[in-house]
PDB file of C-alpha atoms and ligand atoms in Angstrom:
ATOM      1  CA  UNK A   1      96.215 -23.838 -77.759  1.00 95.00           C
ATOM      2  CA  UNK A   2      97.185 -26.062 -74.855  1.00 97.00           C
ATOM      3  CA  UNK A   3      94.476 -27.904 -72.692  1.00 98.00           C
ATOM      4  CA  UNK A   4      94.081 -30.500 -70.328  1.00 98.00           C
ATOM      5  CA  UNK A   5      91.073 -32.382 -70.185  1.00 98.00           C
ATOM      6  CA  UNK A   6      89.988 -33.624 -67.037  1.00 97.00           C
ATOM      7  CA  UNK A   7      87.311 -36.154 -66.221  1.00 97.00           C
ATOM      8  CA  UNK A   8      86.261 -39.911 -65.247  1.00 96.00           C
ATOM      9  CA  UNK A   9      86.956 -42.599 -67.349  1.00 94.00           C
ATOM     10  CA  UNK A  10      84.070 -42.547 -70.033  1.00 92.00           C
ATOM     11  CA  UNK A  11      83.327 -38.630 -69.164  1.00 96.00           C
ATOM     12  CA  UNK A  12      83.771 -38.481 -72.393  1.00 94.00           C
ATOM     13  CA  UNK A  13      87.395 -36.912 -73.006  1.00 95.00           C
ATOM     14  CA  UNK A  14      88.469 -38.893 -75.941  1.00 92.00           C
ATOM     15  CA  UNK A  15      85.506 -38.526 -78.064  1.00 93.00           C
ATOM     16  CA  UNK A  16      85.694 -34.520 -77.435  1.00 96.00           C
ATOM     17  CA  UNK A  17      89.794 -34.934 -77.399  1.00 96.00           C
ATOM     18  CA  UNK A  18      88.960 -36.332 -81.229  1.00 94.00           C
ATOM     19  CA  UNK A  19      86.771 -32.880 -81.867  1.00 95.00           C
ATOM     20  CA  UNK A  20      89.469 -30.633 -80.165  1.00 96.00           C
ATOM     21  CA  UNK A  21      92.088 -31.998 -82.580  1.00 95.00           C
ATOM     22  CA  UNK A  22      90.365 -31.894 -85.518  1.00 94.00           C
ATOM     23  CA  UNK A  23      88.793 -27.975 -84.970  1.00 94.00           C
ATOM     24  CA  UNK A  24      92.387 -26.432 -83.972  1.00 94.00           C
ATOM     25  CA  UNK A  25      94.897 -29.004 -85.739  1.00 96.00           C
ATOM     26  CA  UNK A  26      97.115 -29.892 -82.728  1.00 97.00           C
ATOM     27  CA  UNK A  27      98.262 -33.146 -81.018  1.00 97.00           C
ATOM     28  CA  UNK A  28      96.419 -35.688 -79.228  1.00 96.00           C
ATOM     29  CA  UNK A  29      98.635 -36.832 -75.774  1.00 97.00           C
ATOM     30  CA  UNK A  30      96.501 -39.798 -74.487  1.00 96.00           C
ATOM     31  CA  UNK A  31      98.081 -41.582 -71.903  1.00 97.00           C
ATOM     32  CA  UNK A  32      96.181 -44.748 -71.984  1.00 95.00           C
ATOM     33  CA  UNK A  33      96.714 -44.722 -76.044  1.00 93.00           C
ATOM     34  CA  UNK A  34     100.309 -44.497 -75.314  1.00 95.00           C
ATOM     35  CA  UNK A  35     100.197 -47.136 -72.797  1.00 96.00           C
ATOM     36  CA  UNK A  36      98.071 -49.684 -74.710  1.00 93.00           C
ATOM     37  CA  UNK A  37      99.956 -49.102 -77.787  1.00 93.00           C
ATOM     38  CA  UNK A  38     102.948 -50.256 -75.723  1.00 95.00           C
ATOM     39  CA  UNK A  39     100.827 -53.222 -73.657  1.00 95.00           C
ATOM     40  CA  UNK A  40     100.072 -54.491 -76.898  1.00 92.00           C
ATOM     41  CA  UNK A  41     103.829 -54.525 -78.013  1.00 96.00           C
ATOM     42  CA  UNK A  42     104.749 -55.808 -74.818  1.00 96.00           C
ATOM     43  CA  UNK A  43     107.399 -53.457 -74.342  1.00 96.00           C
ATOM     44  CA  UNK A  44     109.116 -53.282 -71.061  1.00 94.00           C
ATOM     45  CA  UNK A  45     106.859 -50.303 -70.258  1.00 94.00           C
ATOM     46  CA  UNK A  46     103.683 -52.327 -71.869  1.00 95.00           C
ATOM     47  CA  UNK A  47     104.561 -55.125 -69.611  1.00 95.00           C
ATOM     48  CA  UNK A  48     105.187 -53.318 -66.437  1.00 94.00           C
ATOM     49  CA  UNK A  49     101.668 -51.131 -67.314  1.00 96.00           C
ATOM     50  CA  UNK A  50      99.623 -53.675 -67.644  1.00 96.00           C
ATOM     51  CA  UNK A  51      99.091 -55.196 -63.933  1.00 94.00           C
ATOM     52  CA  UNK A  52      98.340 -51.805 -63.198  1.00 96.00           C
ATOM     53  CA  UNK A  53      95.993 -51.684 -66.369  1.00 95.00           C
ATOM     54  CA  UNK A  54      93.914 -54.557 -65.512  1.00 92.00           C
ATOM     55  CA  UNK A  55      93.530 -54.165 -62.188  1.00 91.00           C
ATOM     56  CA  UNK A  56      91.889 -50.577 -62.755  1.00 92.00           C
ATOM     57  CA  UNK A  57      95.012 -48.596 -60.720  1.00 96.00           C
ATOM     58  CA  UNK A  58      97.170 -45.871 -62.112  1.00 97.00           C
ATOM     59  CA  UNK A  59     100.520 -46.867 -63.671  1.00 98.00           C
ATOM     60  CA  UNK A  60     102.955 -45.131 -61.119  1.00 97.00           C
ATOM     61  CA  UNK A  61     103.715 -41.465 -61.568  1.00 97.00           C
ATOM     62  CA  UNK A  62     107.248 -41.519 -62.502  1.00 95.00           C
ATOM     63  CA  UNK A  63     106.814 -43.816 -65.510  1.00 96.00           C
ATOM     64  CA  UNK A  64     103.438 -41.735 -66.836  1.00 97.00           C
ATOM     65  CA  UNK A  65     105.737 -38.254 -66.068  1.00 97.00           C
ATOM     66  CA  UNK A  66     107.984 -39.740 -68.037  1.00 95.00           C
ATOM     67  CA  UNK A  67     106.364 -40.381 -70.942  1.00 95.00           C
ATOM     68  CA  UNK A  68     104.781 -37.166 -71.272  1.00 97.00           C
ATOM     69  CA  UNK A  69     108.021 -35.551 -70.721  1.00 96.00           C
ATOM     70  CA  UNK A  70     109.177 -37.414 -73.942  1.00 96.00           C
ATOM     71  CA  UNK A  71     105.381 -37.051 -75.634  1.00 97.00           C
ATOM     72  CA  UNK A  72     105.804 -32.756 -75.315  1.00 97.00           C
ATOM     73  CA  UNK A  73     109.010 -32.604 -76.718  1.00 96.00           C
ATOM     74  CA  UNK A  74     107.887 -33.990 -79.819  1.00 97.00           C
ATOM     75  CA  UNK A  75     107.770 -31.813 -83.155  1.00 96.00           C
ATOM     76  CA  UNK A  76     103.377 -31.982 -83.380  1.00 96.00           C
ATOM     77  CA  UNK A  77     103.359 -30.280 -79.964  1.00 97.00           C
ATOM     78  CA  UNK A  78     104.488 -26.996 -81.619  1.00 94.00           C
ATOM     79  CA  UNK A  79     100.666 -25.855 -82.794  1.00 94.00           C
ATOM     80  CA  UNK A  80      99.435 -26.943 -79.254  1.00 97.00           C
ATOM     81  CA  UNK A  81      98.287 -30.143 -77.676  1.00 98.00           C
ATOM     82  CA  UNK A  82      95.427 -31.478 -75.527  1.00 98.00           C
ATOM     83  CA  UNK A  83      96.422 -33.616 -72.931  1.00 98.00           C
ATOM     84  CA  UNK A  84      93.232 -36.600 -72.284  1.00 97.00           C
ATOM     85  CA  UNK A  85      94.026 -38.292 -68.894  1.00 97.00           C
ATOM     86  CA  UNK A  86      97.017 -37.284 -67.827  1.00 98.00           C
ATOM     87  CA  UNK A  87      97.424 -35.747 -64.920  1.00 98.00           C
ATOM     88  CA  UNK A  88      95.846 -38.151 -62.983  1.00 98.00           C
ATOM     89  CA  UNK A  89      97.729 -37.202 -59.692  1.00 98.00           C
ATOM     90  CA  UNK A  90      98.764 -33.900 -57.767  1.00 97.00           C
ATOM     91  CA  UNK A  91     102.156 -35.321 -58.219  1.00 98.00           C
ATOM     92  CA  UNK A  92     101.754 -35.639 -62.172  1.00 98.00           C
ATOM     93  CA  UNK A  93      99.904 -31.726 -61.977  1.00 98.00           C
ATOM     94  CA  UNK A  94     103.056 -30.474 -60.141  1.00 97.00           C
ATOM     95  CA  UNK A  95     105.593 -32.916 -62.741  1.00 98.00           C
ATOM     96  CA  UNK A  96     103.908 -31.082 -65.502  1.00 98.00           C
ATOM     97  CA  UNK A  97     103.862 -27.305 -64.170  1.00 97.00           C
ATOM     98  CA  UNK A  98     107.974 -28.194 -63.806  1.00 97.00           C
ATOM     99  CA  UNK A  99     108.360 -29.775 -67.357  1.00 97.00           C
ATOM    100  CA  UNK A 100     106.286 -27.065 -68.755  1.00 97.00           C
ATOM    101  CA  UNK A 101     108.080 -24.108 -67.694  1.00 97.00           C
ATOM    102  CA  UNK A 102     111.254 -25.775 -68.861  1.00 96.00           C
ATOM    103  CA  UNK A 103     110.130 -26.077 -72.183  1.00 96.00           C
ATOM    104  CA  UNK A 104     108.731 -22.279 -71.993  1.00 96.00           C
ATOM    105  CA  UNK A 105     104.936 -23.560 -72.675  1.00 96.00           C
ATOM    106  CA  UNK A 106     102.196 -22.881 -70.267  1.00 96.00           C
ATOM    107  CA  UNK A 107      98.509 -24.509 -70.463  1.00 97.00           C
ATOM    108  CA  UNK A 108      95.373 -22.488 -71.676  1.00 97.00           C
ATOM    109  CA  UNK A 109      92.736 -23.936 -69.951  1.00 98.00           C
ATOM    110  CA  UNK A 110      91.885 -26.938 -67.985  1.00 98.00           C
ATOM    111  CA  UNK A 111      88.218 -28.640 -69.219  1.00 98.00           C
ATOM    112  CA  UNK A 112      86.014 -30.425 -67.286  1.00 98.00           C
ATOM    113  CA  UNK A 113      84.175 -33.069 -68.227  1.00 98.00           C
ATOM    114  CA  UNK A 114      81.019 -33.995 -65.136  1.00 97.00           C
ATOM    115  CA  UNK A 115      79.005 -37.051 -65.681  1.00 96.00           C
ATOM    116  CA  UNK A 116      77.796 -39.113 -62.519  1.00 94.00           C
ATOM    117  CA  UNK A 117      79.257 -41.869 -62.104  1.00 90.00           C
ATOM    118  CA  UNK A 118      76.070 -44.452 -62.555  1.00 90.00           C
ATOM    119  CA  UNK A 119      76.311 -42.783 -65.950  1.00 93.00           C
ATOM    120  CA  UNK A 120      79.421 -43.874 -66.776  1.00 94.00           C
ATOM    121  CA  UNK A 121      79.003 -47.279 -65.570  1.00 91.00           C
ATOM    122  CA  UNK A 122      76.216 -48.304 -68.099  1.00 90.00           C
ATOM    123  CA  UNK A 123      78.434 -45.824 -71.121  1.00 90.00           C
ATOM    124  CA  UNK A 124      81.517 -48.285 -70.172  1.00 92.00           C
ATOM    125  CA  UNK A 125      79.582 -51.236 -70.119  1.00 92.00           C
ATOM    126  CA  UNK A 126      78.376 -50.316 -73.863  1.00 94.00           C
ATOM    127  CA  UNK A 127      81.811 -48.620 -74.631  1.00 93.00           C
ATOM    128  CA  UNK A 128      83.291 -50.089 -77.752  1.00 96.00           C
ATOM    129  CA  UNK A 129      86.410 -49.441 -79.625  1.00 94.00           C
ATOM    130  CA  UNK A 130      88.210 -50.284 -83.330  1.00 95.00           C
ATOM    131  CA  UNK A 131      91.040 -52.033 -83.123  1.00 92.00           C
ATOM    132  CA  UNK A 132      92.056 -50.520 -86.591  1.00 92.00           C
ATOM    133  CA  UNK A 133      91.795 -46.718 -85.670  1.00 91.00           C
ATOM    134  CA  UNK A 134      90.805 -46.184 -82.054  1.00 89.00           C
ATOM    135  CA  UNK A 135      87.476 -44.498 -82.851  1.00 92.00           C
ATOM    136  CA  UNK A 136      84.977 -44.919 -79.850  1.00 92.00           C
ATOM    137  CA  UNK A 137      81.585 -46.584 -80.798  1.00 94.00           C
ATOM    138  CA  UNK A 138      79.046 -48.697 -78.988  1.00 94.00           C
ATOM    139  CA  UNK A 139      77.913 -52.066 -78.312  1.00 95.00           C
ATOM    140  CA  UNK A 140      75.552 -51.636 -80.995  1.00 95.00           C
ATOM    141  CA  UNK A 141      78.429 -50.694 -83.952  1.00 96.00           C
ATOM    142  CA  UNK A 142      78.862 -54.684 -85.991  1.00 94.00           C
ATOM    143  CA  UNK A 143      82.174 -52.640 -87.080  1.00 97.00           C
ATOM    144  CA  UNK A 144      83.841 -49.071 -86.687  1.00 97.00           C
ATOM    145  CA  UNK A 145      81.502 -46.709 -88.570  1.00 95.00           C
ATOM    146  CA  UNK A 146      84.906 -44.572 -89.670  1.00 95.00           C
ATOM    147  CA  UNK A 147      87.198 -47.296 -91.203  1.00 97.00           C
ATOM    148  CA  UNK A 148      85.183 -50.849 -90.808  1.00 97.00           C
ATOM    149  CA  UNK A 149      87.398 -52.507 -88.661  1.00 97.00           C
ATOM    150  CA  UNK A 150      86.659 -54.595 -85.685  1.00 97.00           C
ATOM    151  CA  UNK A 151      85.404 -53.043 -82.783  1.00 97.00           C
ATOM    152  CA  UNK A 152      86.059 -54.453 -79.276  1.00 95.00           C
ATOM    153  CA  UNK A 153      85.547 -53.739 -75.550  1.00 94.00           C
ATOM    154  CA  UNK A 154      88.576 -52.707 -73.747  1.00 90.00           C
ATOM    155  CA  UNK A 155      89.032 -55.022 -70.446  1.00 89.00           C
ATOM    156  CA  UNK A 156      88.988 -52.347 -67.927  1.00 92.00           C
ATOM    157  CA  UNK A 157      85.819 -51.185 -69.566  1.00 93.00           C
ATOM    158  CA  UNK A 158      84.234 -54.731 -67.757  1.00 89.00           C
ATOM    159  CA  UNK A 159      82.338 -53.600 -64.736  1.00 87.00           C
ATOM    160  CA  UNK A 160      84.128 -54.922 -61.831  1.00 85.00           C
ATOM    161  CA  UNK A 161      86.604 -52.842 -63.116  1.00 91.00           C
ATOM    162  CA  UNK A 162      85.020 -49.655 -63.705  1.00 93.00           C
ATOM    163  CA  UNK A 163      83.726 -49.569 -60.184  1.00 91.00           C
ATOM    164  CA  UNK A 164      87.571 -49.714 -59.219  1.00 93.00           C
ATOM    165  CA  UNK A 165      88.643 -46.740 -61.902  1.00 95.00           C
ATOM    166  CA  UNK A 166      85.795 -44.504 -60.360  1.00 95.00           C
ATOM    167  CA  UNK A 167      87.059 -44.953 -57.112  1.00 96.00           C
ATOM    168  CA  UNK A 168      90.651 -44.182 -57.509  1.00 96.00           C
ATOM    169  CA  UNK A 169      89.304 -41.311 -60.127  1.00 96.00           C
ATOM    170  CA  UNK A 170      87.109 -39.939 -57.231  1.00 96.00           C
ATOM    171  CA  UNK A 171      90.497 -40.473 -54.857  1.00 98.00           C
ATOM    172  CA  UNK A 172      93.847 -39.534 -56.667  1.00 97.00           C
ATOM    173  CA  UNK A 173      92.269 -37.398 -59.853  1.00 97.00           C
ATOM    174  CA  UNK A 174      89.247 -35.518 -58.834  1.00 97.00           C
ATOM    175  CA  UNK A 175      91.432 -32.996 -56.512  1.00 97.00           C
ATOM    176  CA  UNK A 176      92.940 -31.675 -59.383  1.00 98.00           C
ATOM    177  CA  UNK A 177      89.188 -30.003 -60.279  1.00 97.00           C
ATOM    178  CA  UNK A 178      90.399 -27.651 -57.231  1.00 97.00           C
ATOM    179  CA  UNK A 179      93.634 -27.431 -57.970  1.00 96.00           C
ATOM    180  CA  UNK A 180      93.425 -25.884 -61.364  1.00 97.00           C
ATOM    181  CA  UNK A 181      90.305 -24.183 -60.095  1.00 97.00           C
ATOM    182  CA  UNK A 182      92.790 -22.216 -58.104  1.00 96.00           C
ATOM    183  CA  UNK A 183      95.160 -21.240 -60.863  1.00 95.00           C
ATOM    184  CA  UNK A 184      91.873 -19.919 -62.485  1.00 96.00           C
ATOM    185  CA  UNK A 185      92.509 -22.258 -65.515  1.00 97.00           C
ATOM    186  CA  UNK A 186      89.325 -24.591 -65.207  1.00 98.00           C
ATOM    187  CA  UNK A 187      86.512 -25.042 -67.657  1.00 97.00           C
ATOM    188  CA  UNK A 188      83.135 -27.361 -66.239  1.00 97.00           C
ATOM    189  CA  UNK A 189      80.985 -28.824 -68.353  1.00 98.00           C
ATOM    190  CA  UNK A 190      78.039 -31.125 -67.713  1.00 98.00           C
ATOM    191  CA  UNK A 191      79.288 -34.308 -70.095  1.00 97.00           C
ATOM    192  CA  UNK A 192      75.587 -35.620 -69.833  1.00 97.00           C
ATOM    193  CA  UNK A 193      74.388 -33.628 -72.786  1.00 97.00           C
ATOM    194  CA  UNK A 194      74.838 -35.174 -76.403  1.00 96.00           C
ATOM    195  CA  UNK A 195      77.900 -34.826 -77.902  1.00 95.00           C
ATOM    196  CA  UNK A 196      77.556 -31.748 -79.757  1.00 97.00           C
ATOM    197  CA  UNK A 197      76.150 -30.183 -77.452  1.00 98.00           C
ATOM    198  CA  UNK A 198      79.002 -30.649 -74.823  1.00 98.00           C
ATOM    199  CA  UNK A 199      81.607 -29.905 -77.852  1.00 98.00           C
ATOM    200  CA  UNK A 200      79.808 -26.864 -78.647  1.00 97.00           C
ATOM    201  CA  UNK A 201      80.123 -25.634 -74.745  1.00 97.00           C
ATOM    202  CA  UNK A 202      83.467 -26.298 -74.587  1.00 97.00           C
ATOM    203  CA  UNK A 203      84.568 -23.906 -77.699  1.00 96.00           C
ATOM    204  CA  UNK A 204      82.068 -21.592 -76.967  1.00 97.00           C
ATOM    205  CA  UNK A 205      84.724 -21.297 -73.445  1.00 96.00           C
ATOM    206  CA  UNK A 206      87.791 -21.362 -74.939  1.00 94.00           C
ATOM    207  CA  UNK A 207      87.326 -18.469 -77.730  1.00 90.00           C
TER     208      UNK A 207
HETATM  209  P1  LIG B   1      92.406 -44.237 -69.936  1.00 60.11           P
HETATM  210  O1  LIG B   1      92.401 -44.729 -71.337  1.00 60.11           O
HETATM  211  O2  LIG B   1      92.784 -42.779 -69.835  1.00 60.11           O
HETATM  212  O3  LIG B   1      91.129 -44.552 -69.198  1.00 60.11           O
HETATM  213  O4  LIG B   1      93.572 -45.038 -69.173  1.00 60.11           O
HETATM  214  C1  LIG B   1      93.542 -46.442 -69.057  1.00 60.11           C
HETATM  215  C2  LIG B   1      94.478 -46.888 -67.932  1.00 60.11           C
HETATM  216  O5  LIG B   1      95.824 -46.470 -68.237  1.00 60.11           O
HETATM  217  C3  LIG B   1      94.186 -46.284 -66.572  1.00 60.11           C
HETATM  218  O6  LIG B   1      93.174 -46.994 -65.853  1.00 60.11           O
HETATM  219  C4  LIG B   1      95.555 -46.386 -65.908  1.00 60.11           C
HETATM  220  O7  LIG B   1      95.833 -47.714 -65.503  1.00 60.11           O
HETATM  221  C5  LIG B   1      96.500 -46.065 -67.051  1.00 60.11           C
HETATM  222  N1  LIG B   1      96.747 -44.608 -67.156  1.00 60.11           N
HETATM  223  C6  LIG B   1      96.379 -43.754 -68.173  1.00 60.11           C
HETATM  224  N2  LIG B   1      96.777 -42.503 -67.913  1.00 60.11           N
HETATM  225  C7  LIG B   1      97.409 -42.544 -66.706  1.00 60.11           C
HETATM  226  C8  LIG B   1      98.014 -41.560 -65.876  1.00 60.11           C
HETATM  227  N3  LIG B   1      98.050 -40.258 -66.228  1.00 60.11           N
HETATM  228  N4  LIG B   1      98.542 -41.964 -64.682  1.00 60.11           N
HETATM  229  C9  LIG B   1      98.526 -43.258 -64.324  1.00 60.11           C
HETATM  230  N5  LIG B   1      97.951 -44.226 -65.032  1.00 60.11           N
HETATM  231  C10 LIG B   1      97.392 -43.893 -66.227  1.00 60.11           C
END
Protein backbone atom coordinates (compact mmCIF):
# COMPACT_ATOMS: atom_id res chain seq x y z
CA UNK A 1 0.00 0.00 0.00
CA UNK A 2 1.33 3.38 -1.06
CA UNK A 3 -0.36 6.72 0.15
CA UNK A 4 0.19 10.20 0.38
CA UNK A 5 -1.25 12.09 3.01
CA UNK A 6 -2.17 15.46 2.38
CA UNK A 7 -3.14 18.20 4.79
CA UNK A 8 -2.17 21.49 6.89
CA UNK A 9 0.33 21.43 9.31
CA UNK A 10 -1.42 19.96 12.52
CA UNK A 11 -4.34 18.33 10.19
CA UNK A 12 -3.33 15.71 11.84
CA UNK A 13 -1.11 13.53 9.33
CA UNK A 14 1.51 12.32 11.66
CA UNK A 15 -0.60 11.09 14.39
CA UNK A 16 -2.77 9.04 11.64
CA UNK A 17 0.76 8.49 9.59
CA UNK A 18 1.72 6.63 13.18
CA UNK A 19 -1.78 4.45 12.84
CA UNK A 20 -1.21 3.79 9.04
CA UNK A 21 2.20 2.28 9.84
CA UNK A 22 1.43 0.34 12.54
CA UNK A 23 -2.10 -1.36 10.86
CA UNK A 24 -0.26 -2.30 7.39
CA UNK A 25 3.57 -2.55 8.54
CA UNK A 26 5.15 -0.17 5.96
CA UNK A 27 7.46 2.91 6.11
CA UNK A 28 6.94 6.22 7.47
CA UNK A 29 8.56 9.09 4.77
CA UNK A 30 8.15 12.35 6.83
CA UNK A 31 9.81 15.09 5.38
CA UNK A 32 10.01 17.38 8.26
CA UNK A 33 11.36 14.19 10.44
CA UNK A 34 13.97 13.87 7.88
CA UNK A 35 14.74 17.43 7.89
CA UNK A 36 14.84 18.01 11.67
CA UNK A 37 16.75 14.93 12.19
CA UNK A 38 19.32 16.60 9.92
CA UNK A 39 18.75 20.44 11.50
CA UNK A 40 19.57 18.93 14.62
CA UNK A 41 22.88 17.35 13.25
CA UNK A 42 23.59 20.37 11.50
CA UNK A 43 24.34 18.73 8.42
CA UNK A 44 24.88 20.75 5.36
CA UNK A 45 21.26 19.96 4.43
CA UNK A 46 20.16 20.65 8.32
CA UNK A 47 21.87 23.92 8.02
CA UNK A 48 20.67 25.07 4.71
CA UNK A 49 16.84 23.76 5.96
CA UNK A 50 16.65 25.51 8.73
CA UNK A 51 16.19 29.37 7.61
CA UNK A 52 13.58 27.97 5.66
CA UNK A 53 12.34 25.98 8.83
CA UNK A 54 12.03 28.84 11.08
CA UNK A 55 10.74 31.19 9.03
CA UNK A 56 7.60 28.86 8.26
CA UNK A 57 8.58 28.53 4.17
CA UNK A 58 9.16 25.34 2.29
CA UNK A 59 12.76 24.10 1.96
CA UNK A 60 13.20 24.45 -1.93
CA UNK A 61 11.93 21.67 -4.14
CA UNK A 62 15.02 20.28 -5.49
CA UNK A 63 16.61 19.52 -2.11
CA UNK A 64 13.06 17.92 -0.61
CA UNK A 65 12.85 15.86 -4.31
CA UNK A 66 15.92 14.84 -3.51
CA UNK A 67 15.62 13.37 -0.47
CA UNK A 68 12.67 11.45 -1.20
CA UNK A 69 14.29 10.20 -4.24
CA UNK A 70 16.97 8.69 -1.86
CA UNK A 71 14.10 7.96 1.08
CA UNK A 72 12.03 5.44 -1.78
CA UNK A 73 14.86 3.63 -2.77
CA UNK A 74 15.41 2.38 0.53
CA UNK A 75 14.90 -1.48 1.42
CA UNK A 76 11.50 -0.64 4.08
CA UNK A 77 9.78 0.88 1.03
CA UNK A 78 9.28 -2.64 -0.43
CA UNK A 79 5.84 -3.46 1.76
CA UNK A 80 4.63 0.14 0.89
CA UNK A 81 5.08 3.56 2.36
CA UNK A 82 3.00 6.60 3.37
CA UNK A 83 4.37 9.69 2.44
CA UNK A 84 3.27 12.69 5.49
CA UNK A 85 4.05 16.14 3.92
CA UNK A 86 5.68 15.71 1.04
CA UNK A 87 4.51 16.87 -1.83
CA UNK A 88 4.09 20.15 -0.79
CA UNK A 89 4.35 21.66 -4.39
CA UNK A 90 2.95 20.85 -8.00
CA UNK A 91 6.56 20.70 -8.80
CA UNK A 92 7.32 17.99 -5.97
CA UNK A 93 3.65 16.08 -7.27
CA UNK A 94 5.10 16.05 -10.85
CA UNK A 95 9.07 15.08 -9.28
CA UNK A 96 7.34 12.20 -7.69
CA UNK A 97 4.95 10.87 -10.61
CA UNK A 98 8.67 10.86 -12.61
CA UNK A 99 10.65 9.08 -9.75
CA UNK A 100 7.83 6.76 -9.27
CA UNK A 101 7.43 5.35 -12.58
CA UNK A 102 11.16 4.86 -12.68
CA UNK A 103 11.18 2.77 -9.85
CA UNK A 104 7.94 0.83 -11.34
CA UNK A 105 5.73 1.89 -8.10
CA UNK A 106 2.60 3.85 -8.44
CA UNK A 107 0.55 5.46 -5.37
CA UNK A 108 -2.81 3.93 -4.03
CA UNK A 109 -4.54 6.67 -2.81
CA UNK A 110 -4.05 10.20 -1.85
CA UNK A 111 -5.81 11.08 1.89
CA UNK A 112 -7.06 14.10 2.93
CA UNK A 113 -6.89 15.41 6.01
CA UNK A 114 -9.65 18.96 6.39
CA UNK A 115 -9.49 20.86 9.56
CA UNK A 116 -10.07 24.78 9.45
CA UNK A 117 -7.49 26.51 9.94
CA UNK A 118 -8.56 28.43 13.43
CA UNK A 119 -8.49 24.78 14.44
CA UNK A 120 -5.20 24.20 13.85
CA UNK A 121 -3.96 27.31 15.26
CA UNK A 122 -5.08 26.61 18.93
CA UNK A 123 -3.94 22.33 18.16
CA UNK A 124 -0.33 23.95 17.26
CA UNK A 125 -0.30 26.22 19.96
CA UNK A 126 -0.92 23.06 22.40
CA UNK A 127 1.11 20.72 20.02
CA UNK A 128 3.82 18.98 21.94
CA UNK A 129 6.42 16.52 21.00
CA UNK A 130 9.18 13.88 22.75
CA UNK A 131 12.36 14.54 22.05
CA UNK A 132 13.16 10.77 22.76
CA UNK A 133 10.67 9.16 20.20
CA UNK A 134 8.75 11.76 18.22
CA UNK A 135 5.33 10.79 19.60
CA UNK A 136 2.85 13.83 19.38
CA UNK A 137 1.24 14.84 22.78
CA UNK A 138 -0.08 18.04 24.26
CA UNK A 139 0.68 20.88 26.37
CA UNK A 140 -0.85 19.07 29.08
CA UNK A 141 1.64 15.66 28.78
CA UNK A 142 4.62 16.51 32.04
CA UNK A 143 6.44 13.74 29.72
CA UNK A 144 5.76 11.48 26.54
CA UNK A 145 3.02 9.06 27.66
CA UNK A 146 4.86 6.21 25.25
CA UNK A 147 8.54 6.27 26.46
CA UNK A 148 8.75 9.20 29.33
CA UNK A 149 10.95 11.40 27.73
CA UNK A 150 10.80 15.10 27.49
CA UNK A 151 8.28 16.58 25.53
CA UNK A 152 8.77 19.97 23.81
CA UNK A 153 7.12 22.45 21.40
CA UNK A 154 8.59 22.55 18.04
CA UNK A 155 9.46 26.40 17.07
CA UNK A 156 7.40 26.64 14.04
CA UNK A 157 4.58 25.33 16.14
CA UNK A 158 4.81 29.23 17.91
CA UNK A 159 1.98 31.19 16.46
CA UNK A 160 3.48 33.85 14.44
CA UNK A 161 4.64 31.07 12.68
CA UNK A 162 1.76 28.97 12.12
CA UNK A 163 -0.13 31.84 10.63
CA UNK A 164 2.83 31.88 7.99
CA UNK A 165 2.69 27.78 7.37
CA UNK A 166 -1.17 28.14 6.74
CA UNK A 167 -0.65 30.61 4.30
CA UNK A 168 1.92 29.10 2.12
CA UNK A 169 -0.13 25.61 2.86
CA UNK A 170 -3.31 27.39 1.52
CA UNK A 171 -0.83 28.83 -1.51
CA UNK A 172 1.78 26.19 -2.78
CA UNK A 173 0.08 22.78 -1.16
CA UNK A 174 -3.62 22.99 -1.17
CA UNK A 175 -3.75 22.73 -5.23
CA UNK A 176 -2.60 19.43 -5.04
CA UNK A 177 -6.33 18.48 -3.36
CA UNK A 178 -7.33 19.07 -7.23
CA UNK A 179 -4.66 17.72 -8.69
CA UNK A 180 -4.90 14.23 -7.36
CA UNK A 181 -8.63 14.77 -7.37
CA UNK A 182 -8.15 14.55 -11.08
CA UNK A 183 -6.13 11.37 -11.25
CA UNK A 184 -9.13 9.99 -9.18
CA UNK A 185 -6.65 9.03 -6.35
CA UNK A 186 -8.03 11.36 -3.47
CA UNK A 187 -9.50 10.37 -0.15
CA UNK A 188 -11.29 13.57 2.15
CA UNK A 189 -11.75 13.32 5.46
CA UNK A 190 -13.02 15.84 8.00
CA UNK A 191 -9.74 15.76 10.56
CA UNK A 192 -12.08 17.53 13.19
CA UNK A 193 -13.45 14.31 14.54
CA UNK A 194 -11.42 12.44 17.38
CA UNK A 195 -8.79 10.47 16.41
CA UNK A 196 -10.32 7.22 16.00
CA UNK A 197 -12.83 8.28 14.49
CA UNK A 198 -10.88 9.97 11.56
CA UNK A 199 -8.48 6.69 11.56
CA UNK A 200 -11.41 4.56 11.32
CA UNK A 201 -12.71 6.68 8.06
CA UNK A 202 -9.69 6.53 6.49
CA UNK A 203 -9.38 2.47 6.44
CA UNK A 204 -12.83 2.09 6.07
CA UNK A 205 -11.65 4.03 2.28
CA UNK A 206 -8.79 2.31 1.53
CA UNK A 207 -10.10 -1.50 1.87
P1 LIG B 1 6.21 19.38 8.81
O1 LIG B 1 6.80 18.63 9.95
O2 LIG B 1 5.70 18.47 7.71
O3 LIG B 1 5.18 20.40 9.24
O4 LIG B 1 7.42 20.22 8.15
C1 LIG B 1 8.13 21.19 8.88
C2 LIG B 1 8.87 22.12 7.93
O5 LIG B 1 9.80 21.36 7.13
C3 LIG B 1 7.99 22.83 6.91
O6 LIG B 1 7.40 24.03 7.43
C4 LIG B 1 9.00 23.12 5.81
O7 LIG B 1 9.86 24.20 6.15
C5 LIG B 1 9.85 21.86 5.80
N1 LIG B 1 9.28 20.83 4.91
C6 LIG B 1 8.76 19.60 5.26
N2 LIG B 1 8.34 18.94 4.17
C7 LIG B 1 8.60 19.75 3.10
C8 LIG B 1 8.36 19.64 1.71
N3 LIG B 1 7.76 18.56 1.17
N4 LIG B 1 8.73 20.69 0.91
C9 LIG B 1 9.34 21.77 1.43
N5 LIG B 1 9.56 21.95 2.73
C10 LIG B 1 9.20 20.95 3.58
Amino acid sequence: MNIILLGAPGAGKGTQAAKLVAEYDIAHISTGDILRAAVKAQTPLGIEAQSFMDKGELVPDSVVIGLVRERLQEKDTARGFILDGFPRTTTQAVALASVLNELGRNIDAVVAVDVDPEVIVARLNTRRLCRMCGHIGSASDTSCQVCNGEMYQRDDDKPETVRNRLEVYAKQTAPLIDYYRGADLLIEVDGEQPVEQVFAEISKALK
